Coordinates of N, CA and C in Angstrom, one line a residue:
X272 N 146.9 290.4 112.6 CA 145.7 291.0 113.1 C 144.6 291.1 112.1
X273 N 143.4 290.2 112.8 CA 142.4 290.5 111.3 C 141.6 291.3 111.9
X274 N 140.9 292.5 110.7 CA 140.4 293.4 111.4 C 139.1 294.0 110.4
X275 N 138.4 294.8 110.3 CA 136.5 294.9 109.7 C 137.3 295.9 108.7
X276 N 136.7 296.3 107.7 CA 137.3 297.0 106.8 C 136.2 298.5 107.0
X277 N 135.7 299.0 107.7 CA 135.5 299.6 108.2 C 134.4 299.9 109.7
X278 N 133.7 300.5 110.6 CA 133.6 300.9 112.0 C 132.7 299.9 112.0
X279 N 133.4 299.5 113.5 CA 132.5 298.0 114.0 C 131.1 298.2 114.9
X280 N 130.0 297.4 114.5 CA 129.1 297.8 115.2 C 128.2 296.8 116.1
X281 N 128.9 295.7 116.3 CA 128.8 294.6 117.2 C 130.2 294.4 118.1
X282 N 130.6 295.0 119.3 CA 132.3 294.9 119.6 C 132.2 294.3 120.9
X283 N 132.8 293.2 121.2 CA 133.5 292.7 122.5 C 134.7 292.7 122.9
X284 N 134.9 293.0 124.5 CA 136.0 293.6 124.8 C 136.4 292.3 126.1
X285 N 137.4 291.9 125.5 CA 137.9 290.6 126.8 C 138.7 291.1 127.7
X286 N 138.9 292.6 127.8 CA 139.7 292.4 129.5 C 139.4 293.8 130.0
X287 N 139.4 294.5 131.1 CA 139.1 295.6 131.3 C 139.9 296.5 130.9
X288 N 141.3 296.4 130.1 CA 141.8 297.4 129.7 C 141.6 297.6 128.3
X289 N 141.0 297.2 127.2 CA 140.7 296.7 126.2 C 138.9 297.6 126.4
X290 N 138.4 297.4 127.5 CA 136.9 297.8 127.6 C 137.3 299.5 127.8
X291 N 137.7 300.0 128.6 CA 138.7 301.2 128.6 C 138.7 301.9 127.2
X292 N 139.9 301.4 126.8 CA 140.0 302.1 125.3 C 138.8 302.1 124.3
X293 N 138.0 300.7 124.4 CA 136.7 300.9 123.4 C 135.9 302.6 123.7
X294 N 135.7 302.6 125.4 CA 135.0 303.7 125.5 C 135.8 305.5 125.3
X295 N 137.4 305.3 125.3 CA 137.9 306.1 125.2 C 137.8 306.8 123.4
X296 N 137.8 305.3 122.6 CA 137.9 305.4 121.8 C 136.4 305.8 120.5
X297 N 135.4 305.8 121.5 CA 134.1 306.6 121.2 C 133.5 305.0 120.3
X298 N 133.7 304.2 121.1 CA 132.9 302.7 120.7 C 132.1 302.4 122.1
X299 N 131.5 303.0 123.1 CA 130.8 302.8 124.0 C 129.1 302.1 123.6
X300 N 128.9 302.6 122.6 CA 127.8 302.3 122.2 C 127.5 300.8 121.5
X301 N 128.7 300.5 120.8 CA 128.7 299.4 120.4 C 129.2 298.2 120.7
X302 N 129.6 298.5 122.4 CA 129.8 297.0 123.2 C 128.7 296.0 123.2
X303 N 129.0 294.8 123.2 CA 127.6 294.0 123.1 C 128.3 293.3 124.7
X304 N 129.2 293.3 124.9 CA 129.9 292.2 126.1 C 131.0 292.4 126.7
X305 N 131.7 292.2 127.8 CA 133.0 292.7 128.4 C 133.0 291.6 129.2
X306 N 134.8 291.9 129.5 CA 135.3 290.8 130.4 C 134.9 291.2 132.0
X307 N 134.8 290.2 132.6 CA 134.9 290.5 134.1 C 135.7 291.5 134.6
X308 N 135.2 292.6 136.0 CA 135.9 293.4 136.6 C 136.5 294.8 135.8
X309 N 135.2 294.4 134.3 CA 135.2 295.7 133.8 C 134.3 296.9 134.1
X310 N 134.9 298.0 134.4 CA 133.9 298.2 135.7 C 134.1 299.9 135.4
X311 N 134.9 300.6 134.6 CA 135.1 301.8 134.2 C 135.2 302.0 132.3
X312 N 134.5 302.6 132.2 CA 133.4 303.8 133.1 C 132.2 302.9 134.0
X313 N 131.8 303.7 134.7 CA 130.5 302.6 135.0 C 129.5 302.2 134.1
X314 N 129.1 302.7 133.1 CA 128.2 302.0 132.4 C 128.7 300.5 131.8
X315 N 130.1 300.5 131.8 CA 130.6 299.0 130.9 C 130.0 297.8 132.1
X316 N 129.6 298.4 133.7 CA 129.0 297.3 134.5 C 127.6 296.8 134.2
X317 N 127.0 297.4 133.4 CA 125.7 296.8 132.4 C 126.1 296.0 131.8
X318 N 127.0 295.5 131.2 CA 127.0 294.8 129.8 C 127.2 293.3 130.7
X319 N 127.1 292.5 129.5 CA 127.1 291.2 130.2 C 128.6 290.8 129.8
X320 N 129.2 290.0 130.8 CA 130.4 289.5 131.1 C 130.5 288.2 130.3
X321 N 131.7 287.9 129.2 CA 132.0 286.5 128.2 C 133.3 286.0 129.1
X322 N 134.1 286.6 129.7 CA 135.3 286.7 129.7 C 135.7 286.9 131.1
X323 N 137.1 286.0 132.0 CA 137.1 286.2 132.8 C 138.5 285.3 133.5
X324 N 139.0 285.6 134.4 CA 140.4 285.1 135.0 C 140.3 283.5 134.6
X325 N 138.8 282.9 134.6 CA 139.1 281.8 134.1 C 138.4 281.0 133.3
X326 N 138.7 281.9 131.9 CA 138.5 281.9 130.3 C 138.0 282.4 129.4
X327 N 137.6 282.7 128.6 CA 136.8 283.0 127.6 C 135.0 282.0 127.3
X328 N 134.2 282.8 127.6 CA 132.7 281.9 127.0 C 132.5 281.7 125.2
X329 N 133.5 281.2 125.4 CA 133.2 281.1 123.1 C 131.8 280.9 123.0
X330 N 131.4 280.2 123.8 CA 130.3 279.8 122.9 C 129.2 280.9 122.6
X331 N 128.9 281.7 123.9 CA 128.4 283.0 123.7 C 128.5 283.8 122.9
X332 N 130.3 284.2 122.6 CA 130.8 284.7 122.1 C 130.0 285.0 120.1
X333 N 130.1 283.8 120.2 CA 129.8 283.3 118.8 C 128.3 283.4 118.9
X334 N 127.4 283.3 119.8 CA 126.3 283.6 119.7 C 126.2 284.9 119.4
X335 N 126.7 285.9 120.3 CA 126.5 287.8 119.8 C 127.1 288.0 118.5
X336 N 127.6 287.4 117.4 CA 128.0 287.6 116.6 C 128.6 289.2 116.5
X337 N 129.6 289.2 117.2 CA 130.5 290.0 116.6 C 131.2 290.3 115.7
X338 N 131.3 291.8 115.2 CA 131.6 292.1 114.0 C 133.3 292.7 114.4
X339 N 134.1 292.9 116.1 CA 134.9 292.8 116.2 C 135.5 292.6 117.8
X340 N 136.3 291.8 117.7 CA 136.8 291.8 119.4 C 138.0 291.9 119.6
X341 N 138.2 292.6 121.0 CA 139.2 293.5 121.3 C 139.6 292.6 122.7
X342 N 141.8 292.4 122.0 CA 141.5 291.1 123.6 C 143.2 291.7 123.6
X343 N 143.8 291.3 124.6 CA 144.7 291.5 125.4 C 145.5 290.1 125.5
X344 N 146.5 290.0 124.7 CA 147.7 288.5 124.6 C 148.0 288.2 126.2
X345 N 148.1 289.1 126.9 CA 148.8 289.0 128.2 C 148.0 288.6 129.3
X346 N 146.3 288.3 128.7 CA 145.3 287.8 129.6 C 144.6 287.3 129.1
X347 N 144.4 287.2 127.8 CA 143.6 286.1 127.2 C 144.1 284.5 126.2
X348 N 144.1 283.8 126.6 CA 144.8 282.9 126.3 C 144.2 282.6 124.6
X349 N 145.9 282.6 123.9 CA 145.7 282.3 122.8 C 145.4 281.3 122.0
X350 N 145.0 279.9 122.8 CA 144.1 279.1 121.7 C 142.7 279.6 121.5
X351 N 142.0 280.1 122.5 CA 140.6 280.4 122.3 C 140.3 281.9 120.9
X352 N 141.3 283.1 121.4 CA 141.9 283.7 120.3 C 141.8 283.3 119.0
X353 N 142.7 282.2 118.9 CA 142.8 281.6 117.8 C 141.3 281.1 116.9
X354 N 140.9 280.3 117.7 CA 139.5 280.0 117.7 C 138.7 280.9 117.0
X355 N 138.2 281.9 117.9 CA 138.0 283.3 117.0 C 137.7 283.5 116.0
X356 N 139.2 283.4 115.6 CA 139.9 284.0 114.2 C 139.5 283.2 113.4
X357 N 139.5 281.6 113.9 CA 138.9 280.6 112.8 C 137.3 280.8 111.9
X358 N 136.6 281.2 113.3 CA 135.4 281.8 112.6 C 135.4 282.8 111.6
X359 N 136.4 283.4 111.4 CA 136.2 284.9 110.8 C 136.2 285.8 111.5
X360 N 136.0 285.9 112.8 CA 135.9 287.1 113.6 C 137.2 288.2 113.4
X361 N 136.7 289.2 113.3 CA 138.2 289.9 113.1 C 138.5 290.4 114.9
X362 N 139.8 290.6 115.0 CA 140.6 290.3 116.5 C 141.6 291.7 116.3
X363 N 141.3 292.4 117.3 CA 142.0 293.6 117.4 C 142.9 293.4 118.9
X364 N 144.5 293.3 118.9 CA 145.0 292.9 119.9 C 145.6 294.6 120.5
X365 N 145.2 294.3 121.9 CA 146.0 295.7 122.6 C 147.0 295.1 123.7
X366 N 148.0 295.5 123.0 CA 149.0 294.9 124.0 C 149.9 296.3 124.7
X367 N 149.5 297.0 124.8 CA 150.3 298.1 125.0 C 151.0 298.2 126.4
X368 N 152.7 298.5 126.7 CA 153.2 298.1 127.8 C 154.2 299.5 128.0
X369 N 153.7 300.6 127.9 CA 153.7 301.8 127.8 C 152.1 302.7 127.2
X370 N 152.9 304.1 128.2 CA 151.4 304.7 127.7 C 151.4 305.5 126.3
X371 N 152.6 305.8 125.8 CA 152.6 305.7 124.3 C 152.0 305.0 123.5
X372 N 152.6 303.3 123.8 CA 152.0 302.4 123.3 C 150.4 302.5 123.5
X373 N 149.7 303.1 124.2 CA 148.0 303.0 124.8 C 147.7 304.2 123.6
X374 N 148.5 305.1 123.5 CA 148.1 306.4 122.4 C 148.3 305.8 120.9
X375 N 148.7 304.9 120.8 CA 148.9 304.4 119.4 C 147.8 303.2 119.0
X376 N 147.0 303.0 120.6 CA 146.3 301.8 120.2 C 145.1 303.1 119.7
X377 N 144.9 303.5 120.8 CA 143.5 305.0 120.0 C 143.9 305.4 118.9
X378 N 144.7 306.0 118.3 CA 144.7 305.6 117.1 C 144.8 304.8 116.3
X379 N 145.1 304.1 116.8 CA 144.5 302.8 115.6 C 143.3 302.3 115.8
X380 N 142.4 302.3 116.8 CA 141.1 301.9 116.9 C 140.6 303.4 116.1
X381 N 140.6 304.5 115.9 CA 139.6 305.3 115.5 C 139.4 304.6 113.9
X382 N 140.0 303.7 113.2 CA 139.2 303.4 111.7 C 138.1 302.8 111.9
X383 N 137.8 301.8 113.2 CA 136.9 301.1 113.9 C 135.6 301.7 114.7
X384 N 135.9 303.0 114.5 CA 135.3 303.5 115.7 C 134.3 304.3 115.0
X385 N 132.9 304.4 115.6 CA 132.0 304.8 114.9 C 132.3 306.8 115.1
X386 N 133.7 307.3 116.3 CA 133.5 309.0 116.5 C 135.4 308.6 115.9
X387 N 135.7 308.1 114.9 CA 137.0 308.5 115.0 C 137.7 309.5 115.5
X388 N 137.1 310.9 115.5 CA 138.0 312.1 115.9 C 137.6 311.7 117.5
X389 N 136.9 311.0 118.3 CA 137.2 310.9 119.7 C 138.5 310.0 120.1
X390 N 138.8 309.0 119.3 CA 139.8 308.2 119.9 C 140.8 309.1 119.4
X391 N 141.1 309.8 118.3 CA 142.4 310.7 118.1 C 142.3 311.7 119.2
X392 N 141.5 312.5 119.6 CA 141.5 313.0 120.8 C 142.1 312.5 121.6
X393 N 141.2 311.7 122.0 CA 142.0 311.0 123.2 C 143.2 310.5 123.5
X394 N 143.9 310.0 122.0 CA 145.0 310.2 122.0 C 146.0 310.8 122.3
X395 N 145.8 312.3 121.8 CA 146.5 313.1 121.7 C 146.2 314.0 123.0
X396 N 144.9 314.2 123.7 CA 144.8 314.2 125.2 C 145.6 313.7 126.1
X397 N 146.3 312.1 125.9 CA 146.9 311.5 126.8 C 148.5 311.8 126.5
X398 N 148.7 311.9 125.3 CA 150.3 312.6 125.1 C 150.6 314.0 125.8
X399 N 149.5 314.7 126.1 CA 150.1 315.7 126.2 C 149.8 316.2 127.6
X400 N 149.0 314.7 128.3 CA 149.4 315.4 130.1 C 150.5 314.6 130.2
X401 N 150.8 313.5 129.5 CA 152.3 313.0 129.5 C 153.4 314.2 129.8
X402 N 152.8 314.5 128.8 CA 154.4 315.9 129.0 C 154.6 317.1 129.5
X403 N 152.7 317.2 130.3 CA 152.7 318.3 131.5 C 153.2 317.4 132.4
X404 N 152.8 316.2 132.7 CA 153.7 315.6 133.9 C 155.1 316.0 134.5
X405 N 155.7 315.2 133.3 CA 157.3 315.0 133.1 C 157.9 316.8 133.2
X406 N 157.2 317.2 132.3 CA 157.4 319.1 132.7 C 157.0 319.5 134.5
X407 N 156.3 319.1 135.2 CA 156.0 319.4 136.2 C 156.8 318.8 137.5
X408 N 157.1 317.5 137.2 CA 158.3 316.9 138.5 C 159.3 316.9 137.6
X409 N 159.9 317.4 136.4 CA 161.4 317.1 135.9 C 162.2 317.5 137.2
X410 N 161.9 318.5 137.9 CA 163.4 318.9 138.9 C 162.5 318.3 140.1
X411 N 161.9 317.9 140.6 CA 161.8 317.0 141.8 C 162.7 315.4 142.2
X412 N 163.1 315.3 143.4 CA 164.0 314.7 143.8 C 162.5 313.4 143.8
X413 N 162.9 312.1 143.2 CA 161.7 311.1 143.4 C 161.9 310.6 144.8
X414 N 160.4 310.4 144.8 CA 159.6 309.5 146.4 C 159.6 308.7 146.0
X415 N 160.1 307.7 147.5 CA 160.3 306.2 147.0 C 158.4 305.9 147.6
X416 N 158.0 304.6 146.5 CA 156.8 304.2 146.7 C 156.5 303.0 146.8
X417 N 155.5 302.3 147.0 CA 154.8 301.0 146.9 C 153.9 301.2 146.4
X418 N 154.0 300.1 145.1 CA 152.8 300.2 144.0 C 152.4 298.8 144.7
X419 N 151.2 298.2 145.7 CA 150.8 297.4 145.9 C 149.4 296.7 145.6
X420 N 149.6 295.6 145.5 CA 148.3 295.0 144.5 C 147.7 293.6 145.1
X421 N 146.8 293.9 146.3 CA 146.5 293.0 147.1 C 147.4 292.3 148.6
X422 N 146.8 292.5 149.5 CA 147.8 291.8 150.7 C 147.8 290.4 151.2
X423 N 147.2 288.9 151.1 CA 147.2 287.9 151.2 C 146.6 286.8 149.8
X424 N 148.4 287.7 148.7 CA 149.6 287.4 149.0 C 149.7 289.1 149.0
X425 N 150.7 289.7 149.4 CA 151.2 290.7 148.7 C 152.1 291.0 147.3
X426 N 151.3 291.7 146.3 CA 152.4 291.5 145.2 C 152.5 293.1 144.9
X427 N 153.6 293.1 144.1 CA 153.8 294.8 143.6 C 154.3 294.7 142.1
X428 N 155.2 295.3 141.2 CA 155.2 295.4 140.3 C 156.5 296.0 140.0
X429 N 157.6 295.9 138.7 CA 158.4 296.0 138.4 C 158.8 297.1 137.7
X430 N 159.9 298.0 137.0 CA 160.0 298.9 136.5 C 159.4 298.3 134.9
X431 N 158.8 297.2 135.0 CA 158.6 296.7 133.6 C 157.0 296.6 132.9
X432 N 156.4 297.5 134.1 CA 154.9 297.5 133.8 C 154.4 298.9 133.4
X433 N 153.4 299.2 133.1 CA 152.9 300.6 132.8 C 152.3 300.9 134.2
X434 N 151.9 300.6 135.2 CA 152.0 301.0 136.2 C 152.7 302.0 136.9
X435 N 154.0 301.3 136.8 CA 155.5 301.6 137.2 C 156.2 303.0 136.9
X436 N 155.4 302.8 135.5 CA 155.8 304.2 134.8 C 154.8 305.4 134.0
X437 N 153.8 305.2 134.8 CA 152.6 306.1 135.3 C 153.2 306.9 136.7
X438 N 153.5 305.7 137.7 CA 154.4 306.4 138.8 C 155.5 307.6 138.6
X439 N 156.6 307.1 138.0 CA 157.8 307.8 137.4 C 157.1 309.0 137.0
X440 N 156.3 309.5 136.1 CA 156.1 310.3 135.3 C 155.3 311.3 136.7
X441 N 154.6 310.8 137.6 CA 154.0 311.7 138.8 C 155.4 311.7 139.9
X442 N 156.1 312.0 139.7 CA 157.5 312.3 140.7 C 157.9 311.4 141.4
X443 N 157.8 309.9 140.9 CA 157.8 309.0 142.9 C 158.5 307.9 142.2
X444 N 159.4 307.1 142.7 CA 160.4 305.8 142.6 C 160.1 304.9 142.8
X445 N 159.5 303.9 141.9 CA 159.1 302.7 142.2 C 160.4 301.5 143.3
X446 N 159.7 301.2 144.5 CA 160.9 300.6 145.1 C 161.3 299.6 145.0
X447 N 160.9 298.4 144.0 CA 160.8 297.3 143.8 C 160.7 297.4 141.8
X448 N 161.0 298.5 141.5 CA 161.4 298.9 140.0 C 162.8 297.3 139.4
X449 N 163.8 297.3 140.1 CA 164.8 296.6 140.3 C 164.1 295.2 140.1
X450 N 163.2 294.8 140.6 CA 162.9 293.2 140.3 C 162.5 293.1 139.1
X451 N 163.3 291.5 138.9 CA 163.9 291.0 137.3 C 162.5 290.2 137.1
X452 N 161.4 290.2 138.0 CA 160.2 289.8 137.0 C 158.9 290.7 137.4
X453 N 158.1 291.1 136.3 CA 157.3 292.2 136.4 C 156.5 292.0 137.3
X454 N 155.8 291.2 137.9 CA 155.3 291.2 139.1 C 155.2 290.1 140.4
X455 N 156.1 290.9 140.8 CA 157.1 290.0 142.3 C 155.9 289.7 143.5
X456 N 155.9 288.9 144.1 CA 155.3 288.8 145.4 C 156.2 289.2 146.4
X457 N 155.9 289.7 147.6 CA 156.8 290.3 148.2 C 156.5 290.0 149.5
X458 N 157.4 290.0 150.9 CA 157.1 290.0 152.0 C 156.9 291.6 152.9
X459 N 155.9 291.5 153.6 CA 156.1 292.8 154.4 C 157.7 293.3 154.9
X460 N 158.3 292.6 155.6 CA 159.6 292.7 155.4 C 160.4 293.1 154.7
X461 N 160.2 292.6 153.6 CA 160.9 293.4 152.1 C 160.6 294.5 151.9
X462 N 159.4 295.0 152.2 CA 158.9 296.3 152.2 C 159.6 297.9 152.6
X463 N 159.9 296.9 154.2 CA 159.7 297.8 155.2 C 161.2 298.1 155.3
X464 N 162.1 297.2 154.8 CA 163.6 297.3 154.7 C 163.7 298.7 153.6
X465 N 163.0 298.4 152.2 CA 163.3 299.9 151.1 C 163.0 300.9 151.3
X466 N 162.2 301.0 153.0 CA 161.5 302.8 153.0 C 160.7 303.6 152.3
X467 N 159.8 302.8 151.9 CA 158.8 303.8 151.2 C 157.6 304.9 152.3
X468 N 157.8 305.8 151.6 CA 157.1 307.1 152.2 C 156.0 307.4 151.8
X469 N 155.2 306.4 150.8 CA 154.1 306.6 150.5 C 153.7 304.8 149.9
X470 N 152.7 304.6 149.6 CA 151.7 303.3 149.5 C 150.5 303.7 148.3
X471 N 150.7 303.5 147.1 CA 149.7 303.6 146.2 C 149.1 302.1 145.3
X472 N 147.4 302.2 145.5 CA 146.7 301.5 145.7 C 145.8 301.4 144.7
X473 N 145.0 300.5 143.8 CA 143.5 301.0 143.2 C 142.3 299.7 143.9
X474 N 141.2 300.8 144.2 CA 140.6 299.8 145.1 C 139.3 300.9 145.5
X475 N 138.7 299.9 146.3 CA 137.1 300.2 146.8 C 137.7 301.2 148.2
X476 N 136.6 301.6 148.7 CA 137.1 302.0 150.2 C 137.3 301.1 151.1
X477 N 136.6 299.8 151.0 CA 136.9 298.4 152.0 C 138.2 297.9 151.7
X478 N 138.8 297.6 150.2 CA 140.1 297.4 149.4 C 141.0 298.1 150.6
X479 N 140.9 299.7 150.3 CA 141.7 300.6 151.3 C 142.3 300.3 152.5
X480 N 140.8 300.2 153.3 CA 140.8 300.2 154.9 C 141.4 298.5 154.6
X481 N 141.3 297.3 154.0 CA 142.2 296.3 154.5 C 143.5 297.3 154.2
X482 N 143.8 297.6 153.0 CA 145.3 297.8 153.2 C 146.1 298.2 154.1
X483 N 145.4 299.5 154.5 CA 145.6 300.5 156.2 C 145.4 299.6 157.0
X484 N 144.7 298.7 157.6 CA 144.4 297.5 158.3 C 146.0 296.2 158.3
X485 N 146.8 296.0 156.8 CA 147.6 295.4 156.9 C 149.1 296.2 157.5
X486 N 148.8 297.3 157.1 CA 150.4 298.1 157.6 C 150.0 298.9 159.0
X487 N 148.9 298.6 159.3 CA 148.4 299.2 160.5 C 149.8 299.9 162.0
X488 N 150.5 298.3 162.0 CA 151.3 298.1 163.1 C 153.1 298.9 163.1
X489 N 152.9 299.0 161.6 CA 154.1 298.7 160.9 C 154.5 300.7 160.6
X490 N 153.4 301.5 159.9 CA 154.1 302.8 160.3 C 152.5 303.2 160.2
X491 N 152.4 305.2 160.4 CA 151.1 305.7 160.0 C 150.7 305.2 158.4
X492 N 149.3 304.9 157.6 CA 148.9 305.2 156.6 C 148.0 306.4 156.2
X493 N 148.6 307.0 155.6 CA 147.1 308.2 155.0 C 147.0 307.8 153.8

């Protein structure tokens, strides 16, 4: 990991969970660029887009001369990465696949960060509704759910994603936790055989109403 020897003040963020943490981590100000369908907080929908399901704009990239960029192994493909790096750019990777792991990355961005005491905050903010959670449903019996992510195809997600286990921690059983790859495509059928009693979604209100629209026939949606 090469990284600025201290707080960066030109920063590009290649995926929306990487754009996330910059602003969590009190670098909102010094975004110059973000990847597509970065979109929270709303202001990151100003910034101009390098980055996207289908690739990296190096060239741009290299134009804003950044002083650091923030990318995600699991969505940004590592030759261009690489590339990067060749320039000198220093490359801060968030790979985080727990939300522990997401508290470790705010701390380690606050040496980067022009409000260090906000990314430790925030850190230490997100540890500790962790453990009002887990305190709050420890004796509830879990609800089986569907973590669903688009309907033509339909896919959902495994006990192997941070998703999965954002669920767990709000009382509810992922029902497709069991599949041996993190994110399964699934048939309605498959669905409707595990009994879930609830359907959780992230999306627009049009997003929604398709979803309610797909299971329309099949039971009530609220």
């Amino acid at each position: 990991m090469l990284l600025p020897a201290s707080a960066a003040q030109r920063v590009i963020s290649l995926a929306p969970s990487t754009t996330e943490l910059a602003y969590a981590a009190g670098m909102g100000d010094t975004l110059l660029a973000v990847s597509a369908y970065s979109d929270y907080p709303p202001a990151a929908k100003q910034l101009e887009q390098v980055a996207s399901w289908q690739g990296i704009n190096l060239e741009r990239i290299l134009a804003l001369k950044p002083d650091l960029v923030l990318a995600w192994r699991g969505g940004n493909p590592q030759r261009v990465l690489d590339q990067l790096a060749s320039f000198g750019i220093p490359i801060f990777y968030a790979d985080a696949k727990n939300i522990d792991e997401i508290a470790q990355s705010l701390d380690a961005l606050a040496q980067y960060s022009p409000h260090p005491e906000q990314a430790h905050q925030a850190a230490a903010s997100l540890r500790q509704q962790v453990d009002e959670l887990k305190t709050r449903y420890a004796s509830n019996s879990p609800r089986p759910v569907l973590l669903q992510f688009g309907t033509q195809p339909l896919f959902t997600s495994s006990a192997a994603t941070l998703q999965s286990q954002v669920l767990s921690l709000c009382g509810a059983e992922n029902i497709f936790a069991d599949s041996p790859v993190p994110w399964p495509q699934v048939s309605r059928e498959q669905v409707l055989v595990r009994k879930p009693q609830a359907i959780v979604i992230s999306g627009n209100a049009q997003q929604i109403a398709n979803v309610k629209a797909f299971w329309a026939h099949s039971w009530t949606c609220r």
